[in-house]
CSV table of C-alpha atoms in Angstrom, one decimal:
chain,number,residue,atom,x,y,z
A,29,MET,CA,0.8,-3.2,-5.6
A,30,CYS,CA,4.3,-4.3,-4.8
A,31,GLY,CA,6.6,-7.2,-5.4
A,32,VAL,CA,8.1,-9.4,-2.7
A,33,VAL,CA,10.7,-12.2,-2.7
A,34,GLY,CA,12.4,-14.3,0.0
A,35,ILE,CA,15.2,-16.8,-0.4
A,36,ALA,CA,16.5,-19.5,2.0
A,37,GLY,CA,19.7,-20.6,0.4
A,38,LYS,CA,22.9,-22.5,1.0
A,39,SER,CA,25.1,-19.9,-0.6
A,40,PRO,CA,25.0,-16.1,-0.7
A,41,VAL,CA,21.6,-14.8,-1.9
A,42,ASN,CA,22.4,-11.2,-2.7
A,43,GLN,CA,22.6,-11.6,-6.5
A,44,MET,CA,19.6,-13.9,-6.6
A,45,LEU,CA,17.5,-11.4,-4.7
A,46,PHE,CA,18.6,-8.6,-7.1
A,47,ASP,CA,17.8,-10.7,-10.1
A,48,ALA,CA,14.4,-11.7,-8.7
A,49,LEU,CA,13.5,-8.0,-8.0
A,50,THR,CA,14.4,-7.1,-11.6
A,51,MET,CA,11.9,-9.7,-12.7
A,52,LEU,CA,9.3,-8.1,-10.4
A,53,GLN,CA,10.2,-4.5,-11.3
A,54,HIS,CA,6.8,-4.1,-13.2
A,55,ARG,CA,5.1,-4.5,-9.8
A,56,GLY,CA,6.7,-1.3,-8.4
A,57,GLN,CA,9.1,1.3,-9.6
A,58,ASP,CA,9.2,3.8,-6.8
A,59,ALA,CA,11.5,2.1,-4.3
A,60,ALA,CA,13.5,-1.1,-3.8
A,61,GLY,CA,15.1,-2.9,-0.9
A,62,ILE,CA,17.0,-6.0,0.1
A,63,VAL,CA,18.0,-7.3,3.6
A,64,THR,CA,20.2,-10.3,4.2
A,65,CYS,CA,21.3,-12.2,7.3
A,66,HIS,CA,24.8,-13.5,8.1
A,67,GLU,CA,25.9,-14.9,11.4
A,68,GLY,CA,23.0,-13.2,13.3
A,69,ARG,CA,23.7,-9.8,11.7
A,70,LEU,CA,21.4,-8.0,9.2
A,71,PHE,CA,22.5,-6.1,6.2
A,72,LEU,CA,20.0,-3.7,4.7
A,73,ARG,CA,19.9,-1.5,1.6
A,74,LYS,CA,16.8,0.3,0.5
A,75,ASP,CA,16.0,3.6,-1.2
A,76,ASN,CA,13.7,5.3,-3.7
A,77,GLY,CA,14.2,4.3,-7.3
A,78,MET,CA,14.4,1.4,-9.7
A,79,VAL,CA,16.3,-1.8,-8.7
A,80,ARG,CA,19.2,-0.9,-11.0
A,81,ASP,CA,19.5,2.5,-9.4
A,82,VAL,CA,19.2,1.5,-5.7
A,83,PHE,CA,21.8,-1.3,-5.8
A,84,HIS,CA,25.4,-0.6,-6.9
A,85,THR,CA,28.4,-2.9,-6.6
A,86,ARG,CA,29.4,-1.7,-3.2
A,87,HIS,CA,25.8,-2.3,-1.9
A,88,MET,CA,25.7,-5.8,-3.3
A,89,ARG,CA,29.1,-6.8,-1.8
A,90,ALA,CA,27.9,-5.7,1.6
A,91,LEU,CA,24.7,-7.8,1.5
A,92,GLN,CA,26.1,-10.9,3.0
A,93,GLY,CA,24.3,-14.1,4.0
A,94,ASN,CA,22.4,-17.1,2.7
A,95,TYR,CA,19.0,-15.9,3.8
A,96,GLY,CA,17.3,-12.7,2.6
A,97,ILE,CA,14.2,-10.9,1.5
A,98,GLY,CA,13.5,-8.2,-1.1
A,99,HIS,CA,10.8,-5.7,-2.1
A,100,VAL,CA,9.9,-3.4,-4.9
A,101,ARG,CA,7.4,-0.6,-3.9
A,102,TYR,CA,4.5,1.0,-5.6
A,103,PRO,CA,3.0,3.2,-2.9
A,104,THR,CA,-0.7,3.2,-2.1
A,105,ALA,CA,-0.6,4.2,1.6
A,106,GLY,CA,1.7,6.4,3.6
A,107,SER,CA,4.0,8.8,1.8
A,108,ALA,CA,6.5,8.5,-1.0
A,109,SER,CA,9.4,9.1,1.4
A,110,SER,CA,12.4,6.7,1.2
A,111,ALA,CA,11.7,6.1,4.9
A,112,GLU,CA,8.8,3.9,3.7
A,113,ALA,CA,10.9,1.8,1.4
A,114,GLN,CA,10.8,-1.8,2.4
A,115,PRO,CA,11.8,-4.2,4.0
A,116,PHE,CA,10.8,-2.9,7.4
A,117,TYR,CA,12.7,-3.9,10.5
A,118,VAL,CA,11.9,-4.3,14.2
A,119,ASN,CA,14.5,-5.5,16.7
A,120,SER,CA,12.2,-7.4,19.1
A,121,PRO,CA,11.9,-10.3,19.3
A,122,TYR,CA,15.0,-11.8,17.5
A,123,GLY,CA,15.1,-9.0,14.9
A,124,ILE,CA,12.4,-9.3,12.3
A,125,THR,CA,12.4,-7.9,8.7
A,126,LEU,CA,9.3,-7.9,6.6
A,127,ALA,CA,8.2,-7.1,3.0
A,128,HIS,CA,4.5,-6.8,2.2
A,129,ASN,CA,2.4,-6.6,-1.0
A,130,GLY,CA,-1.1,-5.4,-0.5
A,131,ASN,CA,-3.0,-3.1,1.9
A,132,LEU,CA,-4.5,-3.4,5.3
A,133,THR,CA,-8.0,-1.8,5.5
A,134,ASN,CA,-8.0,-1.5,9.3
A,135,ALA,CA,-4.4,-0.2,9.6
A,136,GLU,CA,-5.4,2.9,11.6
A,137,GLU,CA,-7.4,0.9,14.1
A,138,ILE,CA,-4.5,-1.6,14.6
A,139,HIS,CA,-2.0,1.3,14.8
A,140,ASP,CA,-3.9,2.7,17.9
A,141,ASP,CA,-4.0,-0.8,19.5
A,142,LEU,CA,-0.3,-1.4,19.0
A,143,PHE,CA,0.5,2.0,20.6
A,144,LYS,CA,-2.0,2.0,23.5
A,145,THR,CA,-2.2,-1.7,24.3
A,146,ASP,CA,0.9,-3.4,22.9
A,147,LEU,CA,3.2,-0.5,23.7
A,148,ARG,CA,4.8,-0.5,20.2
A,149,HIS,CA,6.2,2.5,18.4
A,150,MET,CA,6.0,3.0,14.6
A,151,ASN,CA,8.1,5.4,12.7
A,152,THR,CA,6.0,5.8,9.5
A,153,ASP,CA,2.4,5.8,8.3
A,154,SER,CA,2.9,2.6,6.3
A,155,ASP,CA,0.4,-0.2,6.9
A,156,SER,CA,3.3,-2.6,6.2
A,157,GLU,CA,5.0,-1.4,9.4
A,158,VAL,CA,1.7,-2.0,11.2
A,159,LEU,CA,1.6,-5.6,9.9
A,160,LEU,CA,5.2,-6.1,11.0
A,161,ASN,CA,4.5,-5.0,14.5
A,162,VAL,CA,1.5,-7.2,14.8
A,163,PHE,CA,3.6,-10.2,13.7
A,164,ALA,CA,6.4,-9.2,16.1
A,165,HIS,CA,4.1,-8.6,19.0
A,166,GLU,CA,2.3,-11.9,18.7
A,167,LEU,CA,5.7,-13.7,18.3
A,168,GLN,CA,7.1,-12.0,21.4
A,169,LYS,CA,4.1,-13.2,23.4
A,170,ARG,CA,5.1,-16.8,22.7
A,171,GLY,CA,8.2,-16.2,24.8
A,172,LYS,CA,10.4,-18.8,23.1
A,173,LEU,CA,14.2,-18.5,22.8
A,174,ALA,CA,13.8,-20.4,19.5
A,175,PRO,CA,10.3,-20.5,18.0
A,176,ALA,CA,9.1,-23.9,16.7
A,177,PRO,CA,7.0,-24.1,13.5
A,178,GLU,CA,3.8,-24.3,15.6
A,179,ASP,CA,4.7,-21.0,17.2
A,180,ILE,CA,5.1,-19.4,13.8
A,181,PHE,CA,1.8,-20.8,12.6
A,182,HIS,CA,0.0,-19.6,15.7
A,183,VAL,CA,1.4,-16.1,15.1
A,184,VAL,CA,0.2,-16.1,11.5
A,185,SER,CA,-3.3,-17.1,12.7
A,186,ARG,CA,-3.3,-14.2,15.0
A,187,VAL,CA,-2.3,-11.9,12.2
A,188,HIS,CA,-5.2,-13.2,10.2
A,189,GLU,CA,-7.5,-12.4,13.2
A,190,ARG,CA,-6.2,-8.9,13.7
A,191,CYS,CA,-5.4,-7.7,10.1
A,192,LYS,CA,-8.1,-7.1,7.5
A,193,GLY,CA,-7.4,-6.6,3.8
A,194,ALA,CA,-4.9,-8.0,1.4
A,195,TYR,CA,-1.4,-9.2,2.0
A,196,GLY,CA,1.3,-11.4,0.5
A,197,VAL,CA,4.1,-11.3,3.0
A,198,VAL,CA,7.7,-12.6,3.3
A,199,ALA,CA,9.5,-12.1,6.6
A,200,MET,CA,12.9,-13.1,8.0
A,201,ILE,CA,13.4,-13.9,11.7
A,202,THR,CA,17.0,-13.3,12.4
A,203,GLY,CA,18.8,-16.6,13.1
A,204,GLN,CA,15.5,-18.5,13.0
A,205,GLY,CA,14.3,-18.7,9.4
A,206,LEU,CA,12.1,-17.4,6.6
A,207,VAL,CA,8.3,-17.0,6.7
A,208,GLY,CA,5.8,-16.5,3.9
A,209,PHE,CA,2.0,-16.1,4.2
A,210,ARG,CA,-1.0,-14.9,2.3
A,211,ASP,CA,-4.3,-13.3,3.4
A,212,PRO,CA,-7.3,-15.6,3.9
A,213,ASN,CA,-8.9,-14.5,0.6
A,214,GLY,CA,-5.7,-14.9,-1.4
A,215,ILE,CA,-6.2,-11.4,-2.8
A,216,ARG,CA,-2.5,-10.9,-3.4
A,217,PRO,CA,-0.5,-13.6,-5.0
A,218,LEU,CA,2.3,-15.6,-3.4
A,219,ILE,CA,4.1,-18.7,-4.8
A,220,TYR,CA,7.1,-20.8,-3.8
A,221,GLY,CA,9.7,-22.9,-5.5
A,222,SER,CA,12.7,-25.1,-4.7
A,223,ARG,CA,15.9,-26.4,-6.2
A,224,LEU,CA,18.7,-28.8,-5.3
A,225,THR,CA,22.2,-27.5,-5.1
A,226,GLU,CA,25.2,-29.3,-6.6
A,227,THR,CA,25.8,-30.7,-3.1
A,228,GLY,CA,22.3,-32.1,-2.9
A,229,GLU,CA,20.9,-29.5,-0.4
A,230,MET,CA,17.5,-27.9,-0.9
A,231,GLU,CA,17.1,-24.1,-1.4
A,232,TYR,CA,13.7,-22.4,-1.3
A,233,ILE,CA,12.2,-19.2,-2.8
A,234,ILE,CA,9.0,-17.4,-2.1
A,235,ALA,CA,7.8,-14.6,-4.5
A,236,SER,CA,4.9,-12.6,-5.8
A,237,GLU,CA,5.0,-14.1,-9.3
A,238,SER,CA,6.3,-17.3,-10.9
A,239,VAL,CA,8.6,-15.4,-13.3
A,240,ALA,CA,10.9,-14.5,-10.4
A,241,ILE,CA,11.2,-18.2,-9.5
A,242,THR,CA,11.8,-19.7,-12.9
A,243,ALA,CA,14.2,-17.0,-14.0
A,244,LEU,CA,16.5,-18.0,-11.1
A,245,GLY,CA,16.5,-21.7,-12.0
A,246,PHE,CA,14.1,-22.8,-9.3
A,247,LYS,CA,11.2,-25.2,-9.8
A,248,VAL,CA,7.8,-23.8,-9.1
A,249,GLU,CA,6.2,-26.0,-6.5
A,250,ARG,CA,2.8,-24.3,-6.0
A,251,ASP,CA,1.0,-21.2,-5.0
A,252,ILE,CA,0.7,-20.6,-1.3
A,253,ALA,CA,-3.0,-21.1,-0.5
A,254,PRO,CA,-5.2,-18.3,0.9
A,255,GLY,CA,-4.5,-18.2,4.7
A,256,GLU,CA,-1.6,-20.6,4.5
A,257,ALA,CA,1.9,-20.0,5.9
A,258,ILE,CA,5.2,-21.5,4.9
A,259,PHE,CA,8.2,-21.6,7.3
A,260,ILE,CA,11.8,-22.5,6.4
A,261,ASN,CA,13.9,-22.8,9.5
A,262,ALA,CA,17.6,-22.0,9.9
A,263,ASP,CA,18.5,-25.6,9.0
A,264,GLY,CA,16.6,-25.4,5.7
A,265,GLU,CA,13.7,-27.5,6.8
A,266,MET,CA,10.3,-26.5,5.3
A,267,PHE,CA,7.0,-26.6,7.1
A,268,THR,CA,3.5,-25.5,5.9
A,269,GLN,CA,0.1,-25.1,7.6
A,270,GLN,CA,-3.3,-23.5,7.0
A,271,CYS,CA,-3.6,-20.7,9.5
A,272,ALA,CA,-7.0,-19.2,8.7
A,273,GLU,CA,-10.3,-20.4,10.0
A,274,ASN,CA,-12.4,-19.9,6.9
A,275,PRO,CA,-10.1,-19.3,3.9
A,276,GLN,CA,-11.6,-18.4,0.5
A,277,TYR,CA,-10.1,-18.4,-3.0
A,278,ARG,CA,-10.8,-14.9,-4.2
A,279,PRO,CA,-7.7,-13.4,-5.9
A,280,CYS,CA,-7.6,-9.9,-7.3
A,281,ILE,CA,-8.9,-10.1,-10.9
A,282,PHE,CA,-6.9,-7.0,-11.8
A,283,GLU,CA,-3.7,-9.1,-11.5
A,284,TYR,CA,-4.8,-11.0,-14.7
A,285,VAL,CA,-6.0,-7.8,-16.4
A,286,TYR,CA,-3.0,-5.6,-15.8
A,287,PHE,CA,-0.4,-6.0,-13.1
A,288,ALA,CA,1.1,-9.5,-13.6
A,289,ARG,CA,3.5,-10.2,-16.4
A,290,PRO,CA,1.9,-12.2,-19.2
A,291,ASP,CA,4.3,-15.0,-18.7
A,292,ALA,CA,3.4,-15.4,-15.1
A,293,ILE,CA,1.3,-18.3,-13.7
A,294,ILE,CA,-0.9,-17.1,-10.8
A,295,ASP,CA,-3.0,-19.6,-8.8
A,296,GLY,CA,-2.4,-22.2,-11.5
A,297,ILE,CA,-3.7,-19.9,-14.2
A,298,SER,CA,-1.7,-18.6,-17.1
A,299,VAL,CA,-1.9,-14.8,-17.3
A,300,TYR,CA,-1.1,-15.0,-21.0
A,301,LYS,CA,-3.8,-17.5,-21.8
A,302,ALA,CA,-6.3,-15.5,-19.7
A,303,ARG,CA,-5.6,-12.4,-21.7
A,304,LEU,CA,-6.0,-14.2,-25.0
A,305,LYS,CA,-9.4,-15.3,-23.8
A,306,MET,CA,-10.2,-11.7,-22.8
A,307,GLY,CA,-9.6,-10.7,-26.4
A,308,GLU,CA,-11.7,-13.5,-27.8
A,309,LYS,CA,-14.6,-12.6,-25.4
A,310,LEU,CA,-14.4,-8.9,-26.3
A,311,ALA,CA,-14.3,-9.7,-30.1
A,312,HIS,CA,-17.5,-11.7,-29.7
A,313,LYS,CA,-19.2,-8.8,-27.9
A,314,ILE,CA,-18.1,-6.5,-30.8
A,315,LEU,CA,-19.6,-8.8,-33.3
A,316,SER,CA,-22.8,-9.0,-31.2
A,317,GLU,CA,-23.2,-5.2,-30.7
A,318,TRP,CA,-21.5,-3.7,-33.8
A,319,GLY,CA,-22.3,-6.5,-36.2
A,320,GLU,CA,-20.3,-8.2,-38.9
A,321,GLU,CA,-20.0,-4.8,-40.7
A,322,HIS,CA,-18.0,-3.3,-37.8
A,323,ASP,CA,-16.0,-1.1,-40.1
A,324,ILE,CA,-12.6,-1.9,-38.4
A,325,ASP,CA,-9.6,-1.8,-40.7
A,326,VAL,CA,-6.9,-2.5,-38.1
A,327,VAL,CA,-6.5,-3.4,-34.4
A,328,ILE,CA,-3.8,-1.5,-32.5
A,329,PRO,CA,-2.9,-2.2,-28.9
A,330,ILE,CA,-1.9,0.4,-26.4
A,331,PRO,CA,1.4,-1.1,-25.1
A,332,ASP,CA,2.1,-3.2,-23.2
A,333,THR,CA,-0.4,-5.1,-21.2
A,334,SER,CA,-3.2,-5.0,-23.8
A,335,ARG,CA,-1.1,-6.5,-26.6
A,336,THR,CA,-2.1,-10.1,-25.9
A,337,SER,CA,-5.8,-9.4,-25.7
A,338,ALA,CA,-5.6,-7.2,-28.8
A,339,LEU,CA,-3.9,-9.9,-30.8
A,340,GLU,CA,-6.6,-12.5,-30.1
A,341,LEU,CA,-9.3,-9.9,-30.6
A,342,ALA,CA,-7.9,-9.1,-34.1
A,343,ASN,CA,-7.6,-12.8,-35.0
A,344,THR,CA,-11.2,-13.5,-33.9
A,345,LEU,CA,-12.5,-10.5,-35.9
A,346,GLY,CA,-10.4,-11.5,-38.9
A,347,VAL,CA,-8.8,-8.0,-39.2
A,348,LYS,CA,-5.2,-6.9,-39.3
A,349,PHE,CA,-3.2,-6.5,-36.0
A,350,ARG,CA,-0.5,-3.8,-36.1
A,351,GLU,CA,1.8,-2.2,-33.6
A,352,GLY,CA,0.9,1.5,-34.0
A,353,PHE,CA,2.5,3.0,-30.9
A,354,MET,CA,6.1,2.8,-29.9
A,355,LYS,CA,6.6,3.0,-26.2
A,356,ASN,CA,9.2,4.9,-24.2
A,357,ARG,CA,9.8,2.5,-21.3
A,358,TYR,CA,11.2,5.1,-19.0
A,359,ILE,CA,7.9,6.8,-18.2
A,360,GLY,CA,6.0,5.6,-15.2
A,361,ARG,CA,2.3,4.5,-15.0
A,362,THR,CA,0.2,7.5,-15.7
A,363,PHE,CA,-3.0,6.7,-13.7
A,364,ILE,CA,-1.2,7.2,-10.4
A,365,MET,CA,0.3,10.5,-11.4
A,366,PRO,CA,-1.3,13.5,-9.7
A,367,GLY,CA,-2.7,16.2,-12.0
A,368,GLN,CA,-4.3,16.0,-15.4
A,369,GLN,CA,-1.6,18.1,-17.1
A,370,GLN,CA,1.2,15.8,-15.8
A,371,ARG,CA,-0.7,12.7,-17.0
A,372,LYS,CA,-1.3,14.2,-20.4
A,373,LYS,CA,2.3,15.2,-20.8
A,374,SER,CA,3.4,11.8,-19.7
A,375,VAL,CA,1.3,10.1,-22.3
A,376,ARG,CA,2.8,12.1,-25.1
A,377,GLN,CA,6.2,11.3,-23.8
A,378,LYS,CA,5.4,7.6,-23.3
A,379,LEU,CA,3.8,6.8,-26.7
A,380,ASN,CA,4.7,7.8,-30.2
A,381,PRO,CA,2.4,6.8,-33.2
A,382,VAL,CA,3.6,5.1,-36.3
A,383,GLU,CA,1.7,7.2,-38.8
A,384,LEU,CA,1.5,4.7,-41.7
A,385,GLU,CA,-0.5,2.4,-39.5
A,386,PHE,CA,-3.1,5.1,-38.9
A,387,LYS,CA,-3.4,7.2,-42.1
A,388,ASP,CA,-6.8,6.9,-43.7
A,389,LYS,CA,-7.8,3.9,-41.6
A,390,ASN,CA,-10.6,3.1,-39.2
A,391,VAL,CA,-8.6,2.1,-36.1
A,392,LEU,CA,-9.7,0.0,-33.1
A,393,LEU,CA,-7.5,0.9,-30.2
A,394,VAL,CA,-7.4,-1.7,-27.4
A,395,ASP,CA,-6.4,-1.0,-23.8
A,396,ASP,CA,-6.4,-3.2,-20.7
A,397,SER,CA,-8.7,-0.9,-18.9
A,398,ILE,CA,-10.0,2.7,-18.6
A,399,VAL,CA,-9.4,4.4,-15.2
A,400,ARG,CA,-9.5,8.2,-15.4
A,401,GLY,CA,-9.9,8.4,-19.1
A,402,THR,CA,-7.2,11.1,-19.4
A,403,THR,CA,-4.8,8.8,-21.3
A,404,CYS,CA,-7.6,7.5,-23.6
A,405,ASN,CA,-8.5,11.0,-24.7
A,406,GLU,CA,-4.9,11.9,-25.4
A,407,ILE,CA,-4.2,8.6,-27.2
A,408,ILE,CA,-7.3,9.0,-29.4
A,409,GLN,CA,-6.2,12.5,-30.3
A,410,MET,CA,-2.8,11.2,-31.2
A,411,ALA,CA,-4.4,8.6,-33.5
A,412,ARG,CA,-6.4,11.3,-35.2
A,413,ASP,CA,-3.3,13.5,-35.6
A,414,ALA,CA,-1.6,10.6,-37.2
A,415,GLY,CA,-4.3,10.5,-39.9
A,416,ALA,CA,-6.9,8.0,-38.7
A,417,LYS,CA,-10.4,8.4,-40.3
A,418,LYS,CA,-12.2,6.9,-37.3
A,419,VAL,CA,-11.0,5.9,-33.9
A,420,PHE,CA,-12.8,3.2,-32.0
A,421,PHE,CA,-11.8,2.2,-28.5
A,422,ALA,CA,-12.1,-1.1,-26.6
A,423,SER,CA,-11.4,-2.0,-23.0
A,424,ALA,CA,-10.4,-5.5,-22.2
A,425,ALA,CA,-11.8,-4.9,-18.7
A,426,PRO,CA,-15.2,-3.8,-17.5
A,427,MET,CA,-15.9,-0.2,-16.4
A,428,VAL,CA,-13.8,0.7,-13.4
A,429,LYS,CA,-16.4,2.3,-11.1
A,430,TYR,CA,-15.0,1.9,-7.6
A,431,PRO,CA,-11.7,2.7,-5.8
A,432,ASN,CA,-9.4,-0.2,-4.9
A,433,VAL,CA,-8.7,-0.7,-1.2
A,434,TYR,CA,-6.4,-3.8,-1.5
A,435,GLY,CA,-3.1,-2.3,-2.8
A,436,ILE,CA,-3.8,-0.7,-6.2
A,437,ASP,CA,-3.6,3.1,-6.1
A,438,MET,CA,-6.7,3.7,-8.2
A,439,PRO,CA,-7.9,7.2,-7.6
A,440,ALA,CA,-10.9,8.6,-5.6
A,441,LYS,CA,-14.2,7.5,-7.0
A,442,LYS,CA,-15.0,11.0,-8.3
A,443,GLU,CA,-11.9,10.8,-10.4
A,444,LEU,CA,-12.9,7.5,-12.0
A,445,ILE,CA,-14.4,8.3,-15.4
A,446,ALA,CA,-16.9,5.4,-15.2
A,447,SER,CA,-18.1,6.0,-11.6
A,448,GLU,CA,-21.3,7.7,-12.5
A,449,ARG,CA,-21.4,7.7,-16.3
A,450,SER,CA,-22.8,5.6,-19.1
A,451,VAL,CA,-20.8,4.1,-21.9
A,452,GLU,CA,-22.1,6.8,-24.3
A,453,GLU,CA,-21.2,9.6,-21.9
A,454,ILE,CA,-17.7,8.2,-21.5
A,455,ARG,CA,-17.4,7.9,-25.3
A,456,GLU,CA,-18.2,11.6,-25.7
A,457,ILE,CA,-15.7,12.6,-23.1
A,458,ILE,CA,-12.8,10.6,-24.6
A,459,GLU,CA,-14.0,11.6,-28.1
A,460,ALA,CA,-14.0,8.1,-29.6
A,461,ASP,CA,-16.2,7.2,-32.5
A,462,ARG,CA,-17.2,4.0,-30.8
A,463,LEU,CA,-16.5,2.6,-27.3
A,464,ILE,CA,-17.0,-0.9,-25.9
A,465,PHE,CA,-16.1,-2.5,-22.5
A,466,GLN,CA,-15.7,-6.2,-21.5
A,467,ASP,CA,-18.5,-7.7,-19.6
A,468,LEU,CA,-17.6,-8.8,-16.0
A,469,GLU,CA,-19.0,-12.3,-16.4
A,470,ASP,CA,-17.0,-12.7,-19.6
A,471,LEU,CA,-13.9,-11.5,-17.8
A,472,LYS,CA,-14.4,-14.1,-15.1
A,473,ALA,CA,-15.0,-16.8,-17.7
A,474,ALA,CA,-11.8,-15.8,-19.5
A,475,ILE,CA,-9.8,-16.5,-16.4
A,476,ARG,CA,-11.5,-19.6,-15.0
A,477,THR,CA,-10.1,-23.0,-16.0
A,478,SER,CA,-11.1,-26.6,-15.3
A,479,LYS,CA,-7.5,-27.2,-14.2
A,480,VAL,CA,-8.2,-25.0,-11.1
A,481,PRO,CA,-11.7,-26.0,-10.1
A,482,ASP,CA,-11.5,-24.3,-6.6
A,483,LEU,CA,-11.0,-20.9,-8.2
A,484,GLN,CA,-14.4,-19.7,-9.3
A,485,GLU,CA,-14.7,-16.2,-7.7
A,486,PHE,CA,-12.4,-13.2,-7.6
A,487,ASP,CA,-12.1,-9.8,-5.9
A,488,CYS,CA,-13.7,-7.7,-8.6
A,489,SER,CA,-14.3,-4.7,-6.3
A,490,VAL,CA,-13.1,-2.1,-8.8
A,491,PHE,CA,-15.8,-3.3,-11.1
A,492,ASP,CA,-18.7,-4.3,-8.8
A,493,GLY,CA,-18.0,-2.5,-5.5
A,494,VAL,CA,-18.0,-5.8,-3.5
A,495,TYR,CA,-15.0,-5.8,-1.1
A,496,VAL,CA,-14.4,-9.5,-0.4
A,497,ALA,CA,-12.5,-9.0,2.9
A,498,GLY,CA,-15.4,-7.0,4.4
A,499,GLY,CA,-15.4,-4.0,6.7
A,500,ILE,CA,-15.6,-1.3,3.9
A,501,ASP,CA,-18.4,1.2,4.2
A,502,ALA,CA,-19.2,4.7,2.8
A,503,ALA,CA,-17.3,6.4,5.6
A,504,TYR,CA,-14.1,4.4,4.9
A,505,LEU,CA,-14.3,5.2,1.1
A,506,ASP,CA,-14.9,8.9,1.9
A,507,GLU,CA,-11.8,9.0,4.1
A,508,LEU,CA,-9.9,7.1,1.4
A,509,GLU,CA,-11.0,9.6,-1.2
A,510,GLN,CA,-9.5,12.5,0.9
A,511,LYS,CA,-6.2,10.7,0.9
A,512,ARG,CA,-6.1,9.7,-2.7
A,513,ASN,CA,-7.4,12.6,-4.7
A,514,ASP,CA,-5.1,14.7,-6.8
A,515,THR,CA,-5.0,17.5,-4.3
A,516,ALA,CA,-3.9,15.2,-1.5
A,517,LYS,CA,-1.2,13.6,-3.7
A,518,LYS,CA,0.2,17.0,-4.7
A,519,SER,CA,0.3,18.1,-1.0
A,520,LYS,CA,2.0,14.8,-0.1
A,521,ASP,CA,4.6,15.3,-2.9
A,522,GLY,CA,5.4,18.8,-1.5
A,523,TYR,CA,5.6,17.7,2.1
A,524,ILE,CA,9.1,17.6,3.8
A,525,ASP,CA,9.2,14.3,5.6
A,526,VAL,CA,10.9,14.5,9.0
A,527,ASN,CA,11.3,10.7,9.3
A,528,ILE,CA,14.8,9.3,9.3
A,529,ASP,CA,16.0,8.9,5.7
A,530,ALA,CA,16.3,5.2,4.7
A,531,ALA,CA,19.6,6.0,2.9
A,532,SER,CA,21.4,6.8,6.1
A,533,VAL,CA,19.6,4.9,8.9
A,534,ASP,CA,21.6,2.7,11.2
A,535,LEU,CA,19.3,0.6,13.3
A,536,THR,CA,20.2,-1.5,16.2
A,537,GLY,CA,21.3,-4.8,14.8
A,538,VAL,CA,21.0,-3.6,11.2
A,539,THR,CA,23.8,-2.2,9.1
A,540,GLU,CA,22.6,0.1,6.3
A,541,GLN,CA,25.0,-0.2,3.4
């Protein structure tokens, strides 16, 4: 999962890109990058770290130009080297930079084709660089000195034909314009907005979430449809076209559960309202299975993403809602950390209990989901240590049974606590007095709305094992498991990458500042 943004402006966009990336920081904290274009020259800054750490005043001053794209990275494929920070660049044709949110499931196959047939070289293991080279190769085949909108749309249609998986993409073609497009299933979100300058000229923005658009004073126009592309040329003229033969509306349901900010609107659906409904649905299931005498004294969310669901759950049950854990916001997401000990230590550093909310009470802890179960076990023990009589646990999402292949670094199947276990077996492992999960159909119902009648189905692969883009079999998942298990991650962390470091690279036509 990553965050992308592209701006076609009438004035320098460096500060706007920085501000947009800070609004998307929750989508990736491992690396950040911005590239801008001025008078045919590209200015690039990218490195590992948070947005505020990667960009200093000297970097911002050097990012000249009215067009640019940005990226925040949360690695799922390739390595954690700064060489894989985005945006990526290729010099032919024109000079193209690209930022990608998602994951290609046939990246290795395309990589071989690009090398053996298209005669293209790639410097990293990133699927995003593969996608960039597919786009660049197909554009080069058009052989135009200046590509017209129909050329861009043809190229995107070829990307759809060659690339399988999930992708929300922004790309900048030097001197030609800005492109944004989305995979034919709409698995990864992409939305665009516009605003009039004081001189009456139109500026455009494309981003992963609406919050990056509204925070900059742009008006949200609409979501880019699955398979659709948008092109803003060098003169600021905007063109759109559907580029997929059989597009389907099946966005990732985990965006609504966990990744998106609660104030975001994705595919016309309020994430906040969806999470309220998740809490309401889960409360009704508790009443159905545990009865009116559920014995819950207080509902406490595990910050931050479960807060909205927990609040509505408490309201529906008619019990107190309290903030029982204070969060240290400088600790990363624990389910992608390799090693049980590291995850346990991180949980203790991230959350600190408010003892008076636990002492001598029967507590219902609410989390957005349960992945490995490591954090659940540790948090439940923290609640007991703080004086709770009984600790119940509720997940606003169903049981996570399958790995994600579309850009969320959920671990290998054998590391998922629910992959081969019943609810009772999980309850015993995490040592809760009671445990309950959301039903998948209730989760879907919580997100669906009559305002968006076309959106009825979702990618629910982590819950039901149905991979909507196809092409996923047991062999693929086995190979994925070898790359994503704890042992592989530790080995990758200790690996000395011989690729050129992104902090010092000086590419042809690109100045690294």
